[in-house]
JSON list of C-alpha atoms and ligand atoms in Angstrom, two decimals:
[
{"chain": "A", "resi": 1, "resn": "UNK", "atom": "CA", "xyz": [131.27, 114.02, 75.49]},
{"chain": "A", "resi": 2, "resn": "UNK", "atom": "CA", "xyz": [132.62, 113.01, 78.94]},
{"chain": "A", "resi": 3, "resn": "UNK", "atom": "CA", "xyz": [131.98, 115.73, 81.54]},
{"chain": "A", "resi": 4, "resn": "UNK", "atom": "CA", "xyz": [134.96, 116.93, 83.65]},
{"chain": "A", "resi": 5, "resn": "UNK", "atom": "CA", "xyz": [135.32, 115.30, 87.10]},
{"chain": "A", "resi": 6, "resn": "UNK", "atom": "CA", "xyz": [133.02, 116.90, 89.67]},
{"chain": "A", "resi": 7, "resn": "UNK", "atom": "CA", "xyz": [134.92, 118.18, 92.70]},
{"chain": "A", "resi": 8, "resn": "UNK", "atom": "CA", "xyz": [132.04, 119.19, 95.04]},
{"chain": "A", "resi": 9, "resn": "UNK", "atom": "CA", "xyz": [131.73, 117.07, 98.24]},
{"chain": "A", "resi": 10, "resn": "UNK", "atom": "CA", "xyz": [129.67, 114.12, 97.13]},
{"chain": "A", "resi": 11, "resn": "UNK", "atom": "CA", "xyz": [126.33, 114.09, 98.92]},
{"chain": "A", "resi": 12, "resn": "UNK", "atom": "CA", "xyz": [123.95, 111.55, 97.43]},
{"chain": "A", "resi": 13, "resn": "UNK", "atom": "CA", "xyz": [120.35, 112.26, 98.45]},
{"chain": "A", "resi": 14, "resn": "UNK", "atom": "CA", "xyz": [117.97, 109.37, 97.83]},
{"chain": "A", "resi": 15, "resn": "UNK", "atom": "CA", "xyz": [114.22, 109.59, 98.41]},
{"chain": "A", "resi": 16, "resn": "UNK", "atom": "CA", "xyz": [111.27, 107.40, 97.65]},
{"chain": "A", "resi": 17, "resn": "UNK", "atom": "CA", "xyz": [108.42, 105.35, 99.11]},
{"chain": "A", "resi": 18, "resn": "UNK", "atom": "CA", "xyz": [108.92, 102.15, 101.11]},
{"chain": "A", "resi": 19, "resn": "UNK", "atom": "CA", "xyz": [110.15, 99.04, 99.29]},
{"chain": "A", "resi": 20, "resn": "UNK", "atom": "CA", "xyz": [111.12, 101.07, 96.21]},
{"chain": "A", "resi": 21, "resn": "UNK", "atom": "CA", "xyz": [114.67, 99.71, 96.47]},
{"chain": "A", "resi": 22, "resn": "UNK", "atom": "CA", "xyz": [116.16, 102.99, 97.74]},
{"chain": "A", "resi": 23, "resn": "UNK", "atom": "CA", "xyz": [117.82, 101.40, 100.79]},
{"chain": "A", "resi": 24, "resn": "UNK", "atom": "CA", "xyz": [119.62, 98.73, 98.79]},
{"chain": "A", "resi": 25, "resn": "UNK", "atom": "CA", "xyz": [120.68, 101.30, 96.22]},
{"chain": "A", "resi": 26, "resn": "UNK", "atom": "CA", "xyz": [121.92, 103.68, 98.94]},
{"chain": "A", "resi": 27, "resn": "UNK", "atom": "CA", "xyz": [124.08, 100.94, 100.50]},
{"chain": "A", "resi": 28, "resn": "UNK", "atom": "CA", "xyz": [125.58, 99.96, 97.16]},
{"chain": "A", "resi": 29, "resn": "UNK", "atom": "CA", "xyz": [126.38, 103.55, 96.20]},
{"chain": "A", "resi": 30, "resn": "UNK", "atom": "CA", "xyz": [127.90, 104.18, 99.64]},
{"chain": "A", "resi": 31, "resn": "UNK", "atom": "CA", "xyz": [130.14, 101.10, 99.22]},
{"chain": "A", "resi": 32, "resn": "UNK", "atom": "CA", "xyz": [131.09, 102.05, 95.68]},
{"chain": "A", "resi": 33, "resn": "UNK", "atom": "CA", "xyz": [132.07, 105.63, 96.49]},
{"chain": "A", "resi": 34, "resn": "UNK", "atom": "CA", "xyz": [133.46, 104.83, 99.97]},
{"chain": "A", "resi": 35, "resn": "UNK", "atom": "CA", "xyz": [130.96, 107.10, 101.74]},
{"chain": "A", "resi": 36, "resn": "UNK", "atom": "CA", "xyz": [129.16, 106.79, 105.10]},
{"chain": "A", "resi": 37, "resn": "UNK", "atom": "CA", "xyz": [125.46, 105.96, 104.78]},
{"chain": "A", "resi": 38, "resn": "UNK", "atom": "CA", "xyz": [122.49, 106.98, 106.92]},
{"chain": "A", "resi": 39, "resn": "UNK", "atom": "CA", "xyz": [119.09, 105.30, 106.56]},
{"chain": "A", "resi": 40, "resn": "UNK", "atom": "CA", "xyz": [117.02, 108.20, 107.96]},
{"chain": "A", "resi": 41, "resn": "UNK", "atom": "CA", "xyz": [113.89, 106.04, 108.20]},
{"chain": "A", "resi": 42, "resn": "UNK", "atom": "CA", "xyz": [115.56, 104.38, 111.18]},
{"chain": "A", "resi": 43, "resn": "UNK", "atom": "CA", "xyz": [115.47, 107.68, 113.09]},
{"chain": "A", "resi": 44, "resn": "UNK", "atom": "CA", "xyz": [111.69, 107.97, 112.71]},
{"chain": "A", "resi": 45, "resn": "UNK", "atom": "CA", "xyz": [111.23, 104.26, 113.43]},
{"chain": "A", "resi": 46, "resn": "UNK", "atom": "CA", "xyz": [113.31, 104.60, 116.61]},
{"chain": "A", "resi": 47, "resn": "UNK", "atom": "CA", "xyz": [111.29, 107.63, 117.79]},
{"chain": "A", "resi": 48, "resn": "UNK", "atom": "CA", "xyz": [107.97, 105.83, 117.11]},
{"chain": "A", "resi": 49, "resn": "UNK", "atom": "CA", "xyz": [109.16, 102.61, 118.73]},
{"chain": "A", "resi": 50, "resn": "UNK", "atom": "CA", "xyz": [110.49, 104.36, 121.86]},
{"chain": "A", "resi": 51, "resn": "UNK", "atom": "CA", "xyz": [107.37, 106.54, 122.14]},
{"chain": "A", "resi": 52, "resn": "UNK", "atom": "CA", "xyz": [105.14, 103.45, 122.16]},
{"chain": "A", "resi": 53, "resn": "UNK", "atom": "CA", "xyz": [107.25, 101.78, 124.83]},
{"chain": "A", "resi": 54, "resn": "UNK", "atom": "CA", "xyz": [108.09, 104.67, 127.15]},
{"chain": "A", "resi": 55, "resn": "UNK", "atom": "CA", "xyz": [105.00, 106.88, 126.81]},
{"chain": "A", "resi": 56, "resn": "UNK", "atom": "CA", "xyz": [107.33, 109.88, 126.42]},
{"chain": "A", "resi": 57, "resn": "UNK", "atom": "CA", "xyz": [106.45, 112.62, 123.93]},
{"chain": "A", "resi": 58, "resn": "UNK", "atom": "CA", "xyz": [107.87, 111.80, 120.46]},
{"chain": "A", "resi": 59, "resn": "UNK", "atom": "CA", "xyz": [109.38, 115.29, 120.08]},
{"chain": "A", "resi": 60, "resn": "UNK", "atom": "CA", "xyz": [111.23, 114.87, 123.38]},
{"chain": "A", "resi": 61, "resn": "UNK", "atom": "CA", "xyz": [112.59, 111.49, 122.27]},
{"chain": "A", "resi": 62, "resn": "UNK", "atom": "CA", "xyz": [113.68, 112.96, 118.93]},
{"chain": "A", "resi": 63, "resn": "UNK", "atom": "CA", "xyz": [115.53, 115.77, 120.71]},
{"chain": "A", "resi": 64, "resn": "UNK", "atom": "CA", "xyz": [117.75, 113.35, 122.62]},
{"chain": "A", "resi": 65, "resn": "UNK", "atom": "CA", "xyz": [118.03, 110.45, 120.16]},
{"chain": "A", "resi": 66, "resn": "UNK", "atom": "CA", "xyz": [121.41, 108.68, 120.24]},
{"chain": "A", "resi": 67, "resn": "UNK", "atom": "CA", "xyz": [123.14, 106.77, 117.44]},
{"chain": "A", "resi": 68, "resn": "UNK", "atom": "CA", "xyz": [122.82, 103.62, 119.57]},
{"chain": "A", "resi": 69, "resn": "UNK", "atom": "CA", "xyz": [118.99, 103.96, 119.52]},
{"chain": "A", "resi": 70, "resn": "UNK", "atom": "CA", "xyz": [118.92, 103.09, 115.82]},
{"chain": "A", "resi": 71, "resn": "UNK", "atom": "CA", "xyz": [120.92, 99.88, 116.33]},
{"chain": "A", "resi": 72, "resn": "UNK", "atom": "CA", "xyz": [117.84, 97.89, 117.22]},
{"chain": "A", "resi": 73, "resn": "UNK", "atom": "CA", "xyz": [116.81, 94.91, 115.03]},
{"chain": "A", "resi": 74, "resn": "UNK", "atom": "CA", "xyz": [113.16, 95.40, 116.01]},
{"chain": "A", "resi": 75, "resn": "UNK", "atom": "CA", "xyz": [113.14, 98.66, 114.04]},
{"chain": "A", "resi": 76, "resn": "UNK", "atom": "CA", "xyz": [113.06, 96.60, 110.82]},
{"chain": "A", "resi": 77, "resn": "UNK", "atom": "CA", "xyz": [109.53, 95.32, 111.48]},
{"chain": "A", "resi": 78, "resn": "UNK", "atom": "CA", "xyz": [106.46, 96.68, 109.71]},
{"chain": "A", "resi": 79, "resn": "UNK", "atom": "CA", "xyz": [104.99, 97.72, 113.08]},
{"chain": "A", "resi": 80, "resn": "UNK", "atom": "CA", "xyz": [108.01, 99.95, 113.67]},
{"chain": "A", "resi": 81, "resn": "UNK", "atom": "CA", "xyz": [107.56, 101.32, 110.12]},
{"chain": "A", "resi": 82, "resn": "UNK", "atom": "CA", "xyz": [103.96, 102.30, 110.85]},
{"chain": "A", "resi": 83, "resn": "UNK", "atom": "CA", "xyz": [104.98, 103.83, 114.21]},
{"chain": "A", "resi": 84, "resn": "UNK", "atom": "CA", "xyz": [107.72, 105.78, 112.41]},
{"chain": "A", "resi": 85, "resn": "UNK", "atom": "CA", "xyz": [105.35, 107.01, 109.73]},
{"chain": "A", "resi": 86, "resn": "UNK", "atom": "CA", "xyz": [102.96, 108.35, 112.41]},
{"chain": "A", "resi": 87, "resn": "UNK", "atom": "CA", "xyz": [105.55, 110.33, 114.38]},
{"chain": "A", "resi": 88, "resn": "UNK", "atom": "CA", "xyz": [107.08, 111.56, 111.10]},
{"chain": "A", "resi": 89, "resn": "UNK", "atom": "CA", "xyz": [103.97, 113.73, 110.59]},
{"chain": "A", "resi": 90, "resn": "UNK", "atom": "CA", "xyz": [104.75, 115.74, 113.77]},
{"chain": "A", "resi": 91, "resn": "UNK", "atom": "CA", "xyz": [106.64, 118.94, 112.77]},
{"chain": "A", "resi": 92, "resn": "UNK", "atom": "CA", "xyz": [108.55, 119.13, 116.11]},
{"chain": "A", "resi": 93, "resn": "UNK", "atom": "CA", "xyz": [109.83, 115.58, 115.62]},
{"chain": "A", "resi": 94, "resn": "UNK", "atom": "CA", "xyz": [111.13, 116.47, 112.17]},
{"chain": "A", "resi": 95, "resn": "UNK", "atom": "CA", "xyz": [112.68, 119.71, 113.47]},
{"chain": "A", "resi": 96, "resn": "UNK", "atom": "CA", "xyz": [114.41, 117.86, 116.30]},
{"chain": "A", "resi": 97, "resn": "UNK", "atom": "CA", "xyz": [115.92, 115.29, 113.92]},
{"chain": "A", "resi": 98, "resn": "UNK", "atom": "CA", "xyz": [117.18, 117.90, 111.48]},
{"chain": "A", "resi": 99, "resn": "UNK", "atom": "CA", "xyz": [120.55, 118.66, 113.08]},
{"chain": "A", "resi": 100, "resn": "UNK", "atom": "CA", "xyz": [121.51, 114.98, 113.38]},
{"chain": "A", "resi": 101, "resn": "UNK", "atom": "CA", "xyz": [120.85, 114.47, 109.68]},
{"chain": "A", "resi": 102, "resn": "UNK", "atom": "CA", "xyz": [122.53, 117.68, 108.51]},
{"chain": "A", "resi": 103, "resn": "UNK", "atom": "CA", "xyz": [125.62, 116.97, 110.64]},
{"chain": "A", "resi": 104, "resn": "UNK", "atom": "CA", "xyz": [125.80, 113.52, 109.07]},
{"chain": "A", "resi": 105, "resn": "UNK", "atom": "CA", "xyz": [125.40, 114.87, 105.53]},
{"chain": "A", "resi": 106, "resn": "UNK", "atom": "CA", "xyz": [127.64, 117.94, 105.58]},
{"chain": "A", "resi": 107, "resn": "UNK", "atom": "CA", "xyz": [130.87, 116.26, 106.67]},
{"chain": "A", "resi": 108, "resn": "UNK", "atom": "CA", "xyz": [133.96, 116.74, 104.56]},
{"chain": "A", "resi": 109, "resn": "UNK", "atom": "CA", "xyz": [133.94, 113.22, 103.13]},
{"chain": "A", "resi": 110, "resn": "UNK", "atom": "CA", "xyz": [130.43, 113.52, 101.71]},
{"chain": "A", "resi": 111, "resn": "UNK", "atom": "CA", "xyz": [127.70, 110.99, 102.52]},
{"chain": "A", "resi": 112, "resn": "UNK", "atom": "CA", "xyz": [124.74, 109.01, 101.27]},
{"chain": "A", "resi": 113, "resn": "UNK", "atom": "CA", "xyz": [121.37, 109.55, 102.96]},
{"chain": "A", "resi": 114, "resn": "UNK", "atom": "CA", "xyz": [118.09, 107.92, 102.08]},
{"chain": "A", "resi": 115, "resn": "UNK", "atom": "CA", "xyz": [114.60, 108.85, 103.23]},
{"chain": "A", "resi": 116, "resn": "UNK", "atom": "CA", "xyz": [111.61, 110.93, 102.15]},
{"chain": "A", "resi": 117, "resn": "UNK", "atom": "CA", "xyz": [112.81, 114.55, 102.32]},
{"chain": "A", "resi": 118, "resn": "UNK", "atom": "CA", "xyz": [116.57, 114.36, 101.81]},
{"chain": "A", "resi": 119, "resn": "UNK", "atom": "CA", "xyz": [116.64, 116.13, 98.43]},
{"chain": "A", "resi": 120, "resn": "UNK", "atom": "CA", "xyz": [113.95, 118.64, 99.40]},
{"chain": "A", "resi": 121, "resn": "UNK", "atom": "CA", "xyz": [114.66, 119.57, 103.05]},
{"chain": "A", "resi": 122, "resn": "UNK", "atom": "CA", "xyz": [117.78, 117.98, 104.54]},
{"chain": "A", "resi": 123, "resn": "UNK", "atom": "CA", "xyz": [120.21, 118.48, 101.62]},
{"chain": "A", "resi": 124, "resn": "UNK", "atom": "CA", "xyz": [118.48, 120.72, 99.06]},
{"chain": "A", "resi": 125, "resn": "UNK", "atom": "CA", "xyz": [121.89, 121.53, 97.54]},
{"chain": "A", "resi": 126, "resn": "UNK", "atom": "CA", "xyz": [123.07, 117.90, 97.20]},
{"chain": "A", "resi": 127, "resn": "UNK", "atom": "CA", "xyz": [124.89, 117.48, 93.87]},
{"chain": "A", "resi": 128, "resn": "UNK", "atom": "CA", "xyz": [123.24, 114.10, 93.28]},
{"chain": "A", "resi": 129, "resn": "UNK", "atom": "CA", "xyz": [119.54, 113.51, 93.96]},
{"chain": "A", "resi": 130, "resn": "UNK", "atom": "CA", "xyz": [117.72, 110.33, 93.11]},
{"chain": "A", "resi": 131, "resn": "UNK", "atom": "CA", "xyz": [114.01, 109.69, 93.49]},
{"chain": "A", "resi": 132, "resn": "UNK", "atom": "CA", "xyz": [113.49, 105.94, 93.52]},
{"chain": "A", "resi": 133, "resn": "UNK", "atom": "CA", "xyz": [109.99, 104.72, 92.98]},
{"chain": "A", "resi": 134, "resn": "UNK", "atom": "CA", "xyz": [107.94, 101.74, 91.76]},
{"chain": "A", "resi": 135, "resn": "UNK", "atom": "CA", "xyz": [104.27, 100.87, 91.47]},
{"chain": "A", "resi": 136, "resn": "UNK", "atom": "CA", "xyz": [102.42, 100.06, 94.68]},
{"chain": "A", "resi": 137, "resn": "UNK", "atom": "CA", "xyz": [101.83, 96.50, 93.42]},
{"chain": "A", "resi": 138, "resn": "UNK", "atom": "CA", "xyz": [105.47, 95.75, 92.71]},
{"chain": "A", "resi": 139, "resn": "UNK", "atom": "CA", "xyz": [106.60, 97.25, 96.02]},
{"chain": "A", "resi": 140, "resn": "UNK", "atom": "CA", "xyz": [104.00, 95.26, 97.93]},
{"chain": "A", "resi": 141, "resn": "UNK", "atom": "CA", "xyz": [105.04, 92.08, 96.11]},
{"chain": "A", "resi": 142, "resn": "UNK", "atom": "CA", "xyz": [108.70, 92.69, 97.06]},
{"chain": "A", "resi": 143, "resn": "UNK", "atom": "CA", "xyz": [107.81, 93.39, 100.66]},
{"chain": "A", "resi": 144, "resn": "UNK", "atom": "CA", "xyz": [105.59, 90.30, 100.83]},
{"chain": "A", "resi": 145, "resn": "UNK", "atom": "CA", "xyz": [108.39, 88.06, 99.52]},
{"chain": "A", "resi": 146, "resn": "UNK", "atom": "CA", "xyz": [110.88, 89.60, 101.97]},
{"chain": "A", "resi": 147, "resn": "UNK", "atom": "CA", "xyz": [108.55, 88.97, 104.90]},
{"chain": "A", "resi": 148, "resn": "UNK", "atom": "CA", "xyz": [107.90, 85.37, 103.81]},
{"chain": "A", "resi": 149, "resn": "UNK", "atom": "CA", "xyz": [111.63, 84.74, 103.48]},
{"chain": "A", "resi": 150, "resn": "UNK", "atom": "CA", "xyz": [112.05, 85.94, 107.04]},
{"chain": "A", "resi": 151, "resn": "UNK", "atom": "CA", "xyz": [109.41, 83.42, 108.10]},
{"chain": "A", "resi": 152, "resn": "UNK", "atom": "CA", "xyz": [106.69, 85.99, 108.87]},
{"chain": "A", "resi": 153, "resn": "UNK", "atom": "CA", "xyz": [103.12, 84.78, 108.58]},
{"chain": "A", "resi": 154, "resn": "UNK", "atom": "CA", "xyz": [101.31, 87.37, 106.48]},
{"chain": "A", "resi": 155, "resn": "UNK", "atom": "CA", "xyz": [98.96, 87.77, 103.53]},
{"chain": "A", "resi": 156, "resn": "UNK", "atom": "CA", "xyz": [99.58, 89.77, 100.40]},
{"chain": "A", "resi": 157, "resn": "UNK", "atom": "CA", "xyz": [96.41, 91.88, 100.58]},
{"chain": "A", "resi": 158, "resn": "UNK", "atom": "CA", "xyz": [97.36, 93.01, 104.08]},
{"chain": "A", "resi": 159, "resn": "UNK", "atom": "CA", "xyz": [100.87, 94.01, 103.01]},
{"chain": "A", "resi": 160, "resn": "UNK", "atom": "CA", "xyz": [99.40, 95.98, 100.10]},
{"chain": "A", "resi": 161, "resn": "UNK", "atom": "CA", "xyz": [96.79, 97.72, 102.26]},
{"chain": "A", "resi": 162, "resn": "UNK", "atom": "CA", "xyz": [99.36, 98.72, 104.90]},
{"chain": "A", "resi": 163, "resn": "UNK", "atom": "CA", "xyz": [101.74, 99.99, 102.27]},
{"chain": "A", "resi": 164, "resn": "UNK", "atom": "CA", "xyz": [99.00, 102.07, 100.65]},
{"chain": "A", "resi": 165, "resn": "UNK", "atom": "CA", "xyz": [98.14, 103.53, 104.05]},
{"chain": "A", "resi": 166, "resn": "UNK", "atom": "CA", "xyz": [101.79, 104.44, 104.73]},
{"chain": "A", "resi": 167, "resn": "UNK", "atom": "CA", "xyz": [102.19, 105.95, 101.23]},
{"chain": "A", "resi": 168, "resn": "UNK", "atom": "CA", "xyz": [99.13, 108.09, 101.81]},
{"chain": "A", "resi": 169, "resn": "UNK", "atom": "CA", "xyz": [100.29, 109.27, 105.24]},
{"chain": "A", "resi": 170, "resn": "UNK", "atom": "CA", "xyz": [103.85, 110.03, 104.05]},
{"chain": "A", "resi": 171, "resn": "UNK", "atom": "CA", "xyz": [102.70, 111.88, 100.91]},
{"chain": "A", "resi": 172, "resn": "UNK", "atom": "CA", "xyz": [99.76, 113.83, 102.28]},
{"chain": "A", "resi": 173, "resn": "UNK", "atom": "CA", "xyz": [101.22, 115.14, 105.55]},
{"chain": "A", "resi": 174, "resn": "UNK", "atom": "CA", "xyz": [101.80, 118.88, 105.73]},
{"chain": "A", "resi": 175, "resn": "UNK", "atom": "CA", "xyz": [105.34, 118.64, 107.16]},
{"chain": "A", "resi": 176, "resn": "UNK", "atom": "CA", "xyz": [107.95, 117.71, 104.50]},
{"chain": "A", "resi": 177, "resn": "UNK", "atom": "CA", "xyz": [105.77, 115.27, 102.54]},
{"chain": "A", "resi": 178, "resn": "UNK", "atom": "CA", "xyz": [107.33, 112.61, 100.32]},
{"chain": "A", "resi": 179, "resn": "UNK", "atom": "CA", "xyz": [107.98, 114.26, 96.97]},
{"chain": "A", "resi": 180, "resn": "UNK", "atom": "CA", "xyz": [110.67, 114.37, 94.36]},
{"chain": "A", "resi": 181, "resn": "UNK", "atom": "CA", "xyz": [112.95, 117.43, 94.29]},
{"chain": "A", "resi": 182, "resn": "UNK", "atom": "CA", "xyz": [112.57, 119.21, 90.93]},
{"chain": "A", "resi": 183, "resn": "UNK", "atom": "CA", "xyz": [116.21, 118.36, 90.08]},
{"chain": "A", "resi": 184, "resn": "UNK", "atom": "CA", "xyz": [116.03, 114.70, 91.15]},
{"chain": "A", "resi": 185, "resn": "UNK", "atom": "CA", "xyz": [116.70, 111.86, 88.72]},
{"chain": "A", "resi": 186, "resn": "UNK", "atom": "CA", "xyz": [113.61, 109.66, 88.61]},
{"chain": "A", "resi": 187, "resn": "UNK", "atom": "CA", "xyz": [114.34, 105.96, 88.80]},
{"chain": "A", "resi": 188, "resn": "UNK", "atom": "CA", "xyz": [111.34, 103.67, 88.40]},
{"chain": "A", "resi": 189, "resn": "UNK", "atom": "CA", "xyz": [112.42, 100.23, 89.62]},
{"chain": "A", "resi": 190, "resn": "UNK", "atom": "CA", "xyz": [109.09, 98.44, 88.93]},
{"chain": "A", "resi": 191, "resn": "UNK", "atom": "CA", "xyz": [110.76, 96.30, 86.27]},
{"chain": "A", "resi": 192, "resn": "UNK", "atom": "CA", "xyz": [114.35, 96.47, 87.53]},
{"chain": "A", "resi": 193, "resn": "UNK", "atom": "CA", "xyz": [116.36, 94.29, 89.86]},
{"chain": "A", "resi": 194, "resn": "UNK", "atom": "CA", "xyz": [118.93, 95.75, 92.27]},
{"chain": "A", "resi": 195, "resn": "UNK", "atom": "CA", "xyz": [121.78, 95.41, 89.74]},
{"chain": "A", "resi": 196, "resn": "UNK", "atom": "CA", "xyz": [119.86, 97.29, 87.04]},
{"chain": "A", "resi": 197, "resn": "UNK", "atom": "CA", "xyz": [118.92, 100.08, 89.46]},
{"chain": "A", "resi": 198, "resn": "UNK", "atom": "CA", "xyz": [122.55, 100.40, 90.57]},
{"chain": "A", "resi": 199, "resn": "UNK", "atom": "CA", "xyz": [123.76, 100.53, 86.95]},
{"chain": "A", "resi": 200, "resn": "UNK", "atom": "CA", "xyz": [121.19, 103.23, 86.09]},
{"chain": "A", "resi": 201, "resn": "UNK", "atom": "CA", "xyz": [122.22, 105.33, 89.10]},
{"chain": "A", "resi": 202, "resn": "UNK", "atom": "CA", "xyz": [125.92, 104.99, 88.24]},
{"chain": "A", "resi": 203, "resn": "UNK", "atom": "CA", "xyz": [125.25, 106.02, 84.64]},
{"chain": "A", "resi": 204, "resn": "UNK", "atom": "CA", "xyz": [123.37, 109.10, 85.85]},
{"chain": "A", "resi": 205, "resn": "UNK", "atom": "CA", "xyz": [126.20, 109.98, 88.22]},
{"chain": "A", "resi": 206, "resn": "UNK", "atom": "CA", "xyz": [128.81, 109.54, 85.49]},
{"chain": "A", "resi": 207, "resn": "UNK", "atom": "CA", "xyz": [126.87, 112.02, 83.35]},
{"chain": "A", "resi": 208, "resn": "UNK", "atom": "CA", "xyz": [127.22, 114.49, 86.25]},
{"chain": "A", "resi": 209, "resn": "UNK", "atom": "CA", "xyz": [130.97, 113.90, 86.48]},
{"chain": "A", "resi": 210, "resn": "UNK", "atom": "CA", "xyz": [130.97, 111.53, 89.47]},
{"chain": "A", "resi": 211, "resn": "UNK", "atom": "CA", "xyz": [132.63, 108.46, 88.12]},
{"chain": "A", "resi": 212, "resn": "UNK", "atom": "CA", "xyz": [134.80, 106.43, 90.43]},
{"chain": "A", "resi": 213, "resn": "UNK", "atom": "CA", "xyz": [135.26, 105.66, 94.09]},
{"chain": "A", "resi": 214, "resn": "UNK", "atom": "CA", "xyz": [137.16, 108.61, 95.59]},
{"chain": "A", "resi": 215, "resn": "UNK", "atom": "CA", "xyz": [136.30, 110.41, 92.31]},
{"chain": "B", "resi": 1, "resn": "DC", "atom": "O1", "xyz": [112.10, 104.41, 105.02]},
{"chain": "B", "resi": 1, "resn": "DC", "atom": "P1", "xyz": [111.36, 103.78, 106.16]},
{"chain": "B", "resi": 1, "resn": "DC", "atom": "O2", "xyz": [110.25, 102.90, 105.71]},
{"chain": "B", "resi": 1, "resn": "DC", "atom": "O3", "xyz": [112.30, 103.08, 107.11]},
{"chain": "B", "resi": 1, "resn": "DC", "atom": "O4", "xyz": [110.73, 105.01, 106.99]},
{"chain": "B", "resi": 1, "resn": "DC", "atom": "C1", "xyz": [109.86, 104.83, 108.07]},
{"chain": "B", "resi": 1, "resn": "DC", "atom": "C2", "xyz": [108.91, 106.02, 108.14]},
{"chain": "B", "resi": 1, "resn": "DC", "atom": "O5", "xyz": [109.64, 107.20, 108.51]},
{"chain": "B", "resi": 1, "resn": "DC", "atom": "C3", "xyz": [108.25, 106.35, 106.81]},
{"chain": "B", "resi": 1, "resn": "DC", "atom": "O6", "xyz": [106.96, 105.78, 106.70]},
{"chain": "B", "resi": 1, "resn": "DC", "atom": "C4", "xyz": [108.18, 107.85, 106.78]},
{"chain": "B", "resi": 1, "resn": "DC", "atom": "C5", "xyz": [109.19, 108.31, 107.76]},
{"chain": "B", "resi": 1, "resn": "DC", "atom": "N1", "xyz": [110.34, 109.00, 107.17]},
{"chain": "B", "resi": 1, "resn": "DC", "atom": "C6", "xyz": [110.23, 110.34, 106.93]},
{"chain": "B", "resi": 1, "resn": "DC", "atom": "O7", "xyz": [109.17, 110.92, 107.14]},
{"chain": "B", "resi": 1, "resn": "DC", "atom": "N2", "xyz": [111.30, 111.04, 106.46]},
{"chain": "B", "resi": 1, "resn": "DC", "atom": "C7", "xyz": [112.46, 110.44, 106.20]},
{"chain": "B", "resi": 1, "resn": "DC", "atom": "N3", "xyz": [113.50, 111.15, 105.76]},
{"chain": "B", "resi": 1, "resn": "DC", "atom": "C8", "xyz": [112.59, 109.03, 106.41]},
{"chain": "B", "resi": 1, "resn": "DC", "atom": "C9", "xyz": [111.49, 108.34, 106.88]}
]
């Protein structure tokens, strides 16, 4: 039976480890439903990147982070990812980035946010939560291919080792570790391409009553 249309503001909370496909999925869902999208990993990357360059305390940087700080192409590099993962373990950094993320999420239009703690900490009451994951090997393979396409000189074993290290740091930290919310829909993309992941997410959302753009 088709569920009735859902009328709650549509917040789509997407969490998962790096290279699981959550960013691509978040962008596609945001386009489909006409919602603003925030890649929250960029906030941590920006704090880590600025901390390394300015010597300022990460918590202080987080407290005064501007939207323009996340518009930096260098934040896409793996070095920035590692820097972001390190500062993400500092509770004051997380606390100082909370308001920015909540303000983004709880606007009237709804929003799509992707990260590590969106369904558990930032938007625990989001009507749609997705936990996007894939095996370490398939994520490392994806990341390796992406880096090669961008012309980066790297080796697969190094990509895998760095990803394993980041997984461990993000999952084992005491402050808001990466974990699925109990009510999240688990999407394993190990054997899925971006189209299949998008279709699976849309089917899940339709079952919850969120069907079309603008609902
Ligand atoms: O998603 P990403 O790879 O761009 O994130 C970079 C780092 O930031 C990641 O290793 C962990 C951290 N992060 C976090 O702790 N919480 C979030 N909501 C998003 C990212």
